[in-house]
Coordinates of N, CA and C and ligand atoms in Angstrom, one line a residue:
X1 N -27.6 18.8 -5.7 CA -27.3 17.4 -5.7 C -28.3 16.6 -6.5
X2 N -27.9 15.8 -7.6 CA -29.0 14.9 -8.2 C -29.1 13.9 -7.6
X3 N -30.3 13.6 -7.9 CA -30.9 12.1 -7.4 C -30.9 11.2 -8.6
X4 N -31.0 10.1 -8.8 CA -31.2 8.8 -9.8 C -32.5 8.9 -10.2
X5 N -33.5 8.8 -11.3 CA -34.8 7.7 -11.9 C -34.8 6.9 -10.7
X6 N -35.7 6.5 -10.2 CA -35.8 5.4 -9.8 C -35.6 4.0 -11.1
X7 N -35.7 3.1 -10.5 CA -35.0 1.7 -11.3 C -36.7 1.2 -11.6
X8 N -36.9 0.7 -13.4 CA -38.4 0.3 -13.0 C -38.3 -1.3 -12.1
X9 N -39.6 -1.4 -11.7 CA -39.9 -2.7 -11.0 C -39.4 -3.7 -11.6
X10 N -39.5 -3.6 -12.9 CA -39.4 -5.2 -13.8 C -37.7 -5.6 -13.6
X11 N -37.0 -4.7 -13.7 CA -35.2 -4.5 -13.7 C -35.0 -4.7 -12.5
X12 N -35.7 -4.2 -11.3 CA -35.0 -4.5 -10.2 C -35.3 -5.5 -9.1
X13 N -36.3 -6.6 -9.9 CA -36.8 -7.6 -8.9 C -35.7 -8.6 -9.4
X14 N -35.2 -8.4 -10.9 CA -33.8 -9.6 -10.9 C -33.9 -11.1 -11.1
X15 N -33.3 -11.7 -11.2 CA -33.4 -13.3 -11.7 C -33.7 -14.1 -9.9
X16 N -34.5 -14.9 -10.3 CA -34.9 -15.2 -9.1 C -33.9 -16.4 -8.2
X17 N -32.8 -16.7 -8.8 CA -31.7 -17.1 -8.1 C -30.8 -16.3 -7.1
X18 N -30.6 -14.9 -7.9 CA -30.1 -13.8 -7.3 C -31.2 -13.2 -6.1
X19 N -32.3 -14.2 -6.1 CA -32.8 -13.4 -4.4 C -32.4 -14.1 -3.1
X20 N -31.8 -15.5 -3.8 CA -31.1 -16.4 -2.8 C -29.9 -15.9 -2.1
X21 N -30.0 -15.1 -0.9 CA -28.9 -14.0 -0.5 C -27.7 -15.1 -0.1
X22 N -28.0 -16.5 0.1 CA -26.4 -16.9 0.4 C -26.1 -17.3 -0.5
X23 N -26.7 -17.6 -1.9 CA -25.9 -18.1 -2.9 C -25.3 -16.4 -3.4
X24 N -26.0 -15.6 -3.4 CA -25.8 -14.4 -4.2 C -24.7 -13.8 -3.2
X25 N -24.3 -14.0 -2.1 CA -22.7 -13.7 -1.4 C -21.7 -13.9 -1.4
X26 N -22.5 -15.9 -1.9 CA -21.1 -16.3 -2.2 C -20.3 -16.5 -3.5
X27 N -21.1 -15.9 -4.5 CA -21.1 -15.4 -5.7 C -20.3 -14.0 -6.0
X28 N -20.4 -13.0 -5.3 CA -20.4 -11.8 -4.9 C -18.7 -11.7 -4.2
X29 N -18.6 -12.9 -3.3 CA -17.3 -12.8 -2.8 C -16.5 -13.3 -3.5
X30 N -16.5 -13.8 -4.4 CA -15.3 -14.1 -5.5 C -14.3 -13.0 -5.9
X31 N -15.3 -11.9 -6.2 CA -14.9 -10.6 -6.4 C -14.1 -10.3 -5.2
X32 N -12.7 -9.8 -5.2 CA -11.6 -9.4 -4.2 C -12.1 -8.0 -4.2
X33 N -11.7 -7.6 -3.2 CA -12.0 -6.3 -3.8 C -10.6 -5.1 -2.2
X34 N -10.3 -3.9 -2.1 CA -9.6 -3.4 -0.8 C -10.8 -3.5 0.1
X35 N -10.4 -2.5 1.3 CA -11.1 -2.6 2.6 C -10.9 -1.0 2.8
X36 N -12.1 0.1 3.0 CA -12.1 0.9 4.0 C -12.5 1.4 4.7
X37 N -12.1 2.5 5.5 CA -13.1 2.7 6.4 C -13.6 3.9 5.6
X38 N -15.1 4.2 5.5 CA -15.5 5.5 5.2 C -15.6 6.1 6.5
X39 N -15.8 7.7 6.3 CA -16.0 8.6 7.4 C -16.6 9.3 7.0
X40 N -17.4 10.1 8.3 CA -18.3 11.6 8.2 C -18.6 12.5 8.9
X41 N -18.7 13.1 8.8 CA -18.7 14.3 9.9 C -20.3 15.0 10.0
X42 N -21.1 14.2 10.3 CA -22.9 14.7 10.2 C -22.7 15.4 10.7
X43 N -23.7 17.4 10.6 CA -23.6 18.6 10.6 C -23.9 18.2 12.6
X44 N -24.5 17.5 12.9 CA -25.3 17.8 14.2 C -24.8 16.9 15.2
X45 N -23.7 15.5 15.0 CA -23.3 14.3 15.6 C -21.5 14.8 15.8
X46 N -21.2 13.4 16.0 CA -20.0 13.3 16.8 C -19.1 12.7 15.3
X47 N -18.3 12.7 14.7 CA -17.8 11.9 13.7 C -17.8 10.3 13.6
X48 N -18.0 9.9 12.5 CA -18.9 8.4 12.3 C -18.0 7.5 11.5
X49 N -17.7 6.6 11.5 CA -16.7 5.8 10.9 C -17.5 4.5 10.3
X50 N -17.4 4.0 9.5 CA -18.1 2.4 8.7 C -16.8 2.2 7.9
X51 N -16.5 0.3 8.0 CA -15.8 -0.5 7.4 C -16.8 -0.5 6.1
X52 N -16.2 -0.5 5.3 CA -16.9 -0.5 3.7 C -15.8 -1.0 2.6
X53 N -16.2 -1.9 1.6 CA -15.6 -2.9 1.1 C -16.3 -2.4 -0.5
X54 N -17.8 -1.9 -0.2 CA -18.1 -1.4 -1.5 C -17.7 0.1 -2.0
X55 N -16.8 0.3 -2.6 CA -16.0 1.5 -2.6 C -15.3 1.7 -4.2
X56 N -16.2 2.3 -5.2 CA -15.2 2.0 -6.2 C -14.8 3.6 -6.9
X57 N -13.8 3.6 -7.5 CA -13.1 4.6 -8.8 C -14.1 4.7 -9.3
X58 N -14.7 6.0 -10.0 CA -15.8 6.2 -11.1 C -14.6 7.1 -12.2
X59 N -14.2 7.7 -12.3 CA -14.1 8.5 -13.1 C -12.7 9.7 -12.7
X60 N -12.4 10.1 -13.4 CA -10.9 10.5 -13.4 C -10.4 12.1 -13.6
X61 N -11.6 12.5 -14.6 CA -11.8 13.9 -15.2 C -13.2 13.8 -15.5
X62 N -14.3 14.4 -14.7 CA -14.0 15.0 -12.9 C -13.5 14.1 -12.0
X63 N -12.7 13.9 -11.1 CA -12.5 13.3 -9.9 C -13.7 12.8 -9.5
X64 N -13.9 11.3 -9.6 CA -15.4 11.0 -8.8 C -15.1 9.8 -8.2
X65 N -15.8 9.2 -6.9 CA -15.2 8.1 -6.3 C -16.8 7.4 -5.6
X66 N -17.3 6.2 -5.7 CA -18.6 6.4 -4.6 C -18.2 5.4 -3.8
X67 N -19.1 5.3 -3.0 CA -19.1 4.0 -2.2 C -20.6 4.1 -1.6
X68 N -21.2 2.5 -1.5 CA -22.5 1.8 -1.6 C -22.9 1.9 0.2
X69 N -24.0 2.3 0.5 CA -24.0 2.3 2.0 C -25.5 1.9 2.4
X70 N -25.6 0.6 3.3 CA -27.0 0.0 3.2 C -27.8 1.5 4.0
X71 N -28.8 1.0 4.2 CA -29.8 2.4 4.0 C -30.1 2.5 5.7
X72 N -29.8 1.2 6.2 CA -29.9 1.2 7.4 C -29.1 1.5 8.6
X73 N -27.8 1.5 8.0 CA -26.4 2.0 8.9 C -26.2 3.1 9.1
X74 N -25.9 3.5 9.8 CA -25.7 4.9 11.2 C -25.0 6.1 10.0
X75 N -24.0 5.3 8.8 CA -23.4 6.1 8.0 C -23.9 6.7 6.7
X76 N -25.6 6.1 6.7 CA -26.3 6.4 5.7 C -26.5 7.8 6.1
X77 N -27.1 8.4 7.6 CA -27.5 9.5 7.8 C -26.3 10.6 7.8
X78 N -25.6 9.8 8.5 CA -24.5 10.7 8.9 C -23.7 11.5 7.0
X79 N -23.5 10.8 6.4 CA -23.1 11.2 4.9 C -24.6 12.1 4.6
X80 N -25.1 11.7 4.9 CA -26.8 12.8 4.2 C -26.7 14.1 4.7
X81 N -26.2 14.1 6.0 CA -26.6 15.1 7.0 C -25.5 16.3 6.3
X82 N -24.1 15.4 6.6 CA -22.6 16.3 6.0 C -22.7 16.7 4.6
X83 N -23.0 15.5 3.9 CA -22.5 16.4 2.3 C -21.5 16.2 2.2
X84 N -20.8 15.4 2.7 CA -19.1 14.8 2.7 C -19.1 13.4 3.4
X85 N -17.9 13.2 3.1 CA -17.6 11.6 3.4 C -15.9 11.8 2.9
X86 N -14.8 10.5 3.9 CA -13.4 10.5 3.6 C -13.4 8.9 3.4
X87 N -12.6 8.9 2.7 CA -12.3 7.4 2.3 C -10.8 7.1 3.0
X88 N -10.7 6.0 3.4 CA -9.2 5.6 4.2 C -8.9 4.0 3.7
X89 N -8.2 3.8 2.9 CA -7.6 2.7 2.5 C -6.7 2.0 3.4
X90 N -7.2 0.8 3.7 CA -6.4 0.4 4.9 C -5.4 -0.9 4.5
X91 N -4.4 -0.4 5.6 CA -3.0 -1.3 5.1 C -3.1 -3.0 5.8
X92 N -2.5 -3.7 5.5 CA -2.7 -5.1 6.1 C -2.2 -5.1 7.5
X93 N -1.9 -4.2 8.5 CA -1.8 -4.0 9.5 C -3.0 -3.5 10.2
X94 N -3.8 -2.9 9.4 CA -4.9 -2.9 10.1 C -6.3 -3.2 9.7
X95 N -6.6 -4.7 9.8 CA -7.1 -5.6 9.9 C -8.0 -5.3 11.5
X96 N -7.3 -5.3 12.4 CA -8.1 -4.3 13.9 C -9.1 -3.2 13.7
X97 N -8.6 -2.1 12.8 CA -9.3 -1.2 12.8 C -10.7 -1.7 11.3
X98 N -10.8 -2.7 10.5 CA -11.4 -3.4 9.8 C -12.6 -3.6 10.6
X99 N -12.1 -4.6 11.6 CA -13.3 -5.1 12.2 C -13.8 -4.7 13.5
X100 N -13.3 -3.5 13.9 CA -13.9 -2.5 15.1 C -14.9 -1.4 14.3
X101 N -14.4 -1.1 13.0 CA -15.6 -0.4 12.3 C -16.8 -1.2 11.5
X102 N -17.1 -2.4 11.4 CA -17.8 -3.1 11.5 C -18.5 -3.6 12.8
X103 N -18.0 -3.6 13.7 CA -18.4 -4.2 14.6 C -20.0 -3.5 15.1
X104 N -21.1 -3.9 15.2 CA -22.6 -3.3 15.6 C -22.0 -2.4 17.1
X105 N -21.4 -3.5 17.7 CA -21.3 -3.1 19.0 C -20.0 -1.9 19.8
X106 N -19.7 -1.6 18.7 CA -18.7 -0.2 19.2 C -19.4 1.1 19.3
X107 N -18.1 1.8 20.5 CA -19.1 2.4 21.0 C -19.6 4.1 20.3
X108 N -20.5 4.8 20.0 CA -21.2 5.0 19.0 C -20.5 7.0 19.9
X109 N -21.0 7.9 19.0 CA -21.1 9.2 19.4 C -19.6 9.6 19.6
X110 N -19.3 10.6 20.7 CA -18.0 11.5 20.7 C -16.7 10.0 21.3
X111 N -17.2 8.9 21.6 CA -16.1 7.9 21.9 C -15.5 7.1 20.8
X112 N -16.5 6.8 20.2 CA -16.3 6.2 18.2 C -14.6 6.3 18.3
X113 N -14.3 7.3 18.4 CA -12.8 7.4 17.4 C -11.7 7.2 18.6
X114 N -12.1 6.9 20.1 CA -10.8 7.2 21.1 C -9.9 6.4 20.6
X115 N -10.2 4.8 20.4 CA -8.9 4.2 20.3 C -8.5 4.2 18.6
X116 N -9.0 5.0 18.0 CA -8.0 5.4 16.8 C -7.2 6.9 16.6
X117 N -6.0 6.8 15.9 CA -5.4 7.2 15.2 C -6.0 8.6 14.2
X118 N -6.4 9.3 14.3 CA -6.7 9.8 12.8 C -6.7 11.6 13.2
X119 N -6.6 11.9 12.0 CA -6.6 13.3 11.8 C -8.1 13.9 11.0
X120 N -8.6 15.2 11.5 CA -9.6 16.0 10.7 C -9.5 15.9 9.2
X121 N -10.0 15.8 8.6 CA -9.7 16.4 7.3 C -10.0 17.9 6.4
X122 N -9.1 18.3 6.0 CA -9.2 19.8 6.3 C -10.3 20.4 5.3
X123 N -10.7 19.6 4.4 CA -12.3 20.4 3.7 C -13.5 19.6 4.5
X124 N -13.8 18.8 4.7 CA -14.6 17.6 5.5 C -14.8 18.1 7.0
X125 N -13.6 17.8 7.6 CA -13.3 17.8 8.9 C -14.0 16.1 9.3
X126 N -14.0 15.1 8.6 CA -14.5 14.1 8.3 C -13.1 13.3 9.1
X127 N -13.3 12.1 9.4 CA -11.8 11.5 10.3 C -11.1 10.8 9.1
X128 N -9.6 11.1 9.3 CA -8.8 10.2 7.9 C -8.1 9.4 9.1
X129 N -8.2 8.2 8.8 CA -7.4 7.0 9.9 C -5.9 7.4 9.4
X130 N -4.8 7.6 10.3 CA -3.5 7.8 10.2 C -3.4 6.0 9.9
X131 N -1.8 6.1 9.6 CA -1.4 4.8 8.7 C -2.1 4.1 7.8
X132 N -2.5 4.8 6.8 CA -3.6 4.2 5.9 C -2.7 4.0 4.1
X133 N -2.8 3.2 3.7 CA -2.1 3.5 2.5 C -2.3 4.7 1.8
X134 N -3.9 4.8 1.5 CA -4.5 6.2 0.5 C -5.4 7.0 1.2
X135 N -5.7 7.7 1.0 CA -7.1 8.8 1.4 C -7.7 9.5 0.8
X136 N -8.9 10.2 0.5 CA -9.6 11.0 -0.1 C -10.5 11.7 0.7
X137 N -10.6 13.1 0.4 CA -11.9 13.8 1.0 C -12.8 14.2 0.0
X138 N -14.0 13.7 0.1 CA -15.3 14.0 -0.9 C -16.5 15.2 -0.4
X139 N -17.0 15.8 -1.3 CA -18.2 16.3 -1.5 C -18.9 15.4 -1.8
X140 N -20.6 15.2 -1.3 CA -21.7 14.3 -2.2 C -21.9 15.3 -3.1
X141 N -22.1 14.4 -4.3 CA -22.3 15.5 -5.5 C -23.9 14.7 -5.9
X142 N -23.5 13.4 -5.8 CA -25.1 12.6 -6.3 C -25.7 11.4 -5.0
X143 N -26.9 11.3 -5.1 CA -27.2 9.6 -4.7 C -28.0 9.1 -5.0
X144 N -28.0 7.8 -5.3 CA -28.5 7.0 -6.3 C -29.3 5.7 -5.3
X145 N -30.7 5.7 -6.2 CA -31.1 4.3 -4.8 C -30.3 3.1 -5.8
X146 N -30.0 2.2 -4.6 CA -29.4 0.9 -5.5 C -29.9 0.2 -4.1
X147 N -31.3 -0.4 -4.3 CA -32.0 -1.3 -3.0 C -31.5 -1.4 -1.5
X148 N -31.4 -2.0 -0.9 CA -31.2 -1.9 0.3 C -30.0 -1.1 0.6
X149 N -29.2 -0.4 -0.3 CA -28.3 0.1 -0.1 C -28.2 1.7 -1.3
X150 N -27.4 2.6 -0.5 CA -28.0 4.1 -1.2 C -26.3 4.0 -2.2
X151 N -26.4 4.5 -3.5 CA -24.9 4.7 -3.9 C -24.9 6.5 -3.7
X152 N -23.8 6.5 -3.1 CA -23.0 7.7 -2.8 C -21.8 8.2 -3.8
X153 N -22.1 9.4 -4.2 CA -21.3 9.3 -5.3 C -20.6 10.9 -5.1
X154 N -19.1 10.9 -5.1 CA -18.3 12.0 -4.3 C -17.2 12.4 -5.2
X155 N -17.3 13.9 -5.1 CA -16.5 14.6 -5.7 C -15.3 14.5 -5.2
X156 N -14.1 14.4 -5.4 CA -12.5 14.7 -4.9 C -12.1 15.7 -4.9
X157 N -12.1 16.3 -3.2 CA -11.9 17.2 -3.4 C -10.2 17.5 -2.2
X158 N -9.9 16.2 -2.0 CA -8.3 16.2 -1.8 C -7.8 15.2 -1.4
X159 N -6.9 14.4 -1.6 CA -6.2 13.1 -1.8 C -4.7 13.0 -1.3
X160 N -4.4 11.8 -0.9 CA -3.0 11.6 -0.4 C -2.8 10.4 -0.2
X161 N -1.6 9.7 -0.2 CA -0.9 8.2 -0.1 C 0.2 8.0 0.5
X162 N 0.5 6.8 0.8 CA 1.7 6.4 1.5 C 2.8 6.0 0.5
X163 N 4.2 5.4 0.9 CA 4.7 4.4 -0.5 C 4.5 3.1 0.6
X164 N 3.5 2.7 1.5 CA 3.2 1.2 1.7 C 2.7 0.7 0.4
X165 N 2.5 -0.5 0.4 CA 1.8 -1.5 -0.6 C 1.2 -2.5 0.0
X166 N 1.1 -2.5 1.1 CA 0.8 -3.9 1.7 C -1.2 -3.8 2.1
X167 N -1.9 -4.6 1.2 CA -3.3 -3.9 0.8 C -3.7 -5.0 1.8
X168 N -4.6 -4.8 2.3 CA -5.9 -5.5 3.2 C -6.6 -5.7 1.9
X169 N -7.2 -7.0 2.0 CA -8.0 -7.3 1.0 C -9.3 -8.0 2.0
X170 N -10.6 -8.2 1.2 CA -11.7 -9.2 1.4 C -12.1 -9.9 0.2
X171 N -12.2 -11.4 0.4 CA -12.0 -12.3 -0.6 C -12.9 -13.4 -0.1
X172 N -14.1 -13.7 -0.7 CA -14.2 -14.7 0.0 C -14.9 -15.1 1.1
X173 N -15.5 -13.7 1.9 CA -16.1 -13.4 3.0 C -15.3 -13.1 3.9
X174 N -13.6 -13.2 3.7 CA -12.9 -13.2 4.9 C -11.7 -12.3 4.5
X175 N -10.5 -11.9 5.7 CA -9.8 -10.9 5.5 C -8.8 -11.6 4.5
X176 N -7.7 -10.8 4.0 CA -6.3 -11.5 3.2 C -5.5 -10.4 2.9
X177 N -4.2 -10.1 2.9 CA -3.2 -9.8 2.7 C -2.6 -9.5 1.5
X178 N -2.2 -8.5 0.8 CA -1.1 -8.1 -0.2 C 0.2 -7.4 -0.2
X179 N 1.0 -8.4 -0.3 CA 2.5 -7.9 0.4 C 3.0 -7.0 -1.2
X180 N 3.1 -6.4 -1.8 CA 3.7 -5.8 -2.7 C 5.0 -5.2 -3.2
X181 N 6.4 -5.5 -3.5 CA 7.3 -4.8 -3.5 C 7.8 -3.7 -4.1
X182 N 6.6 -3.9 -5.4 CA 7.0 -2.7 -6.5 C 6.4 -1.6 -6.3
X183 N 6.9 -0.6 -6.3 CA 6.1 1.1 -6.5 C 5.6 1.3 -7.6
Ligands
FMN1 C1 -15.2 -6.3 5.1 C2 -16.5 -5.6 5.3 C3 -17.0 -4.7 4.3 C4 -18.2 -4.0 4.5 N1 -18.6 -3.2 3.5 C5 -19.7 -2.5 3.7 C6 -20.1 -1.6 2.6 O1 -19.4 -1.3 1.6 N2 -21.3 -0.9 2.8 C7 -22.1 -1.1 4.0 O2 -23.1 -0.4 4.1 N3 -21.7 -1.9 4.9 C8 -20.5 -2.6 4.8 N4 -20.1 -3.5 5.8 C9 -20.9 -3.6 7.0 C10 -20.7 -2.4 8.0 O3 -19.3 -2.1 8.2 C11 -21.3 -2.7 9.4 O4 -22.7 -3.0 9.2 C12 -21.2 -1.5 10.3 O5 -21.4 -1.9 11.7 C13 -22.3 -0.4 10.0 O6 -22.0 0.7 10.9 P1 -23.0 1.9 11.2 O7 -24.4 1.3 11.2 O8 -22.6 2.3 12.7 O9 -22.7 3.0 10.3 C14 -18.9 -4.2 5.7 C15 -18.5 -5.1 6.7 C16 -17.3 -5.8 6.5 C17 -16.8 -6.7 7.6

């Protein structure tokens, strides 16, 4: 697995407006962006779920997908431990399962997943939330420091979708809706 250079000091301390974290949020939220849950299956734990909003496409040929995970959340270890991670794109119906995987206070270890929905995933064994528009199962192939938060960056190593269209979005700081008709 490669690691990143580190970033030198002078590049990563940044414009000193951008340390003003509420203006730099609400700058940041302009940017729409989907909603998912990542998952993981850490070699030694119970299967681990995080709402994650930083989640983007890298690259097409190889299959590569990351998503950003602060350094401090339960899902930093848990993706370190596995060596995998699943992605679940969530539909505008589930807006519930958005904010129960965010939530600090849910309950943690072999209970995490009772009141959802989801299936193993068969290279991972990582949880894919049932009724999801898309999914992916990843290998970590890289990780990269990006400050308070690690970029994870994952091989595709098997994929699937719905014909829903109806996207969960965050916009704004807050949830929103995309009703879609066309395929
Ligand atoms: C819409 C939304 C998107 C989020 N996206 C991310 C993200 O991309 N990366 C991240 O580290 N935390 C993100 N969070 C915060 C985590 O979901 C939240 O801190 C979670 O409780 C962490 O779980 P864990 O520490 O049990 O792994 C997001 C929260 C919300 C509401």
């Amino acid at each position: 697995m490669a690691r990143a250079d580190r970033v030198p000091p002078a590049l990563a301390e940044g414009h000193p407006t951008a340390r003003d974290h509420g203006q730099l949020r609400d700058v940041l939220g302009m940017f729409a962006t989907g909603i998912t849950v990542v998952t993981a299956n850490g070699s030694d734990a119970a299967p681990h779920g995080m709402t994650a909003n930083l989640f983007t496409p890298v690259s097409l040929d190889p299959p590569l997908v990351l998503v950003c995970v602060r350094r401090d959340a339960a899902m930093h270890q848990a993706i370190l431990q596995g060596e995998s991670f699943a992605i679940s794109v969530l539909s505008t119906a589930q807006e519930p399962v958005a904010r129960y995987f965010a939530d600090r206070n849910r309950p943690h270890g072999d209970r995490e997943f009772d009141v959802i929905d989801w299936t193993p995933g068969q290279h991972t064994g990582a949880p894919i939330v049932s009724g999801t528009l898309a999914w992916l199962e990843c290998r970590l192939s890289a990780v990269y420091e990006g400050g308070d938060h690690s970029i994870f960056l994952g091989s595709v190593l098997d994929l699937g979708r719905s014909s829903k269209r109806n996207a969960l979005l965050y916009f704004g700081g807050d949830f929103h809706r995309l009703e879609s008709e066309q395929l």
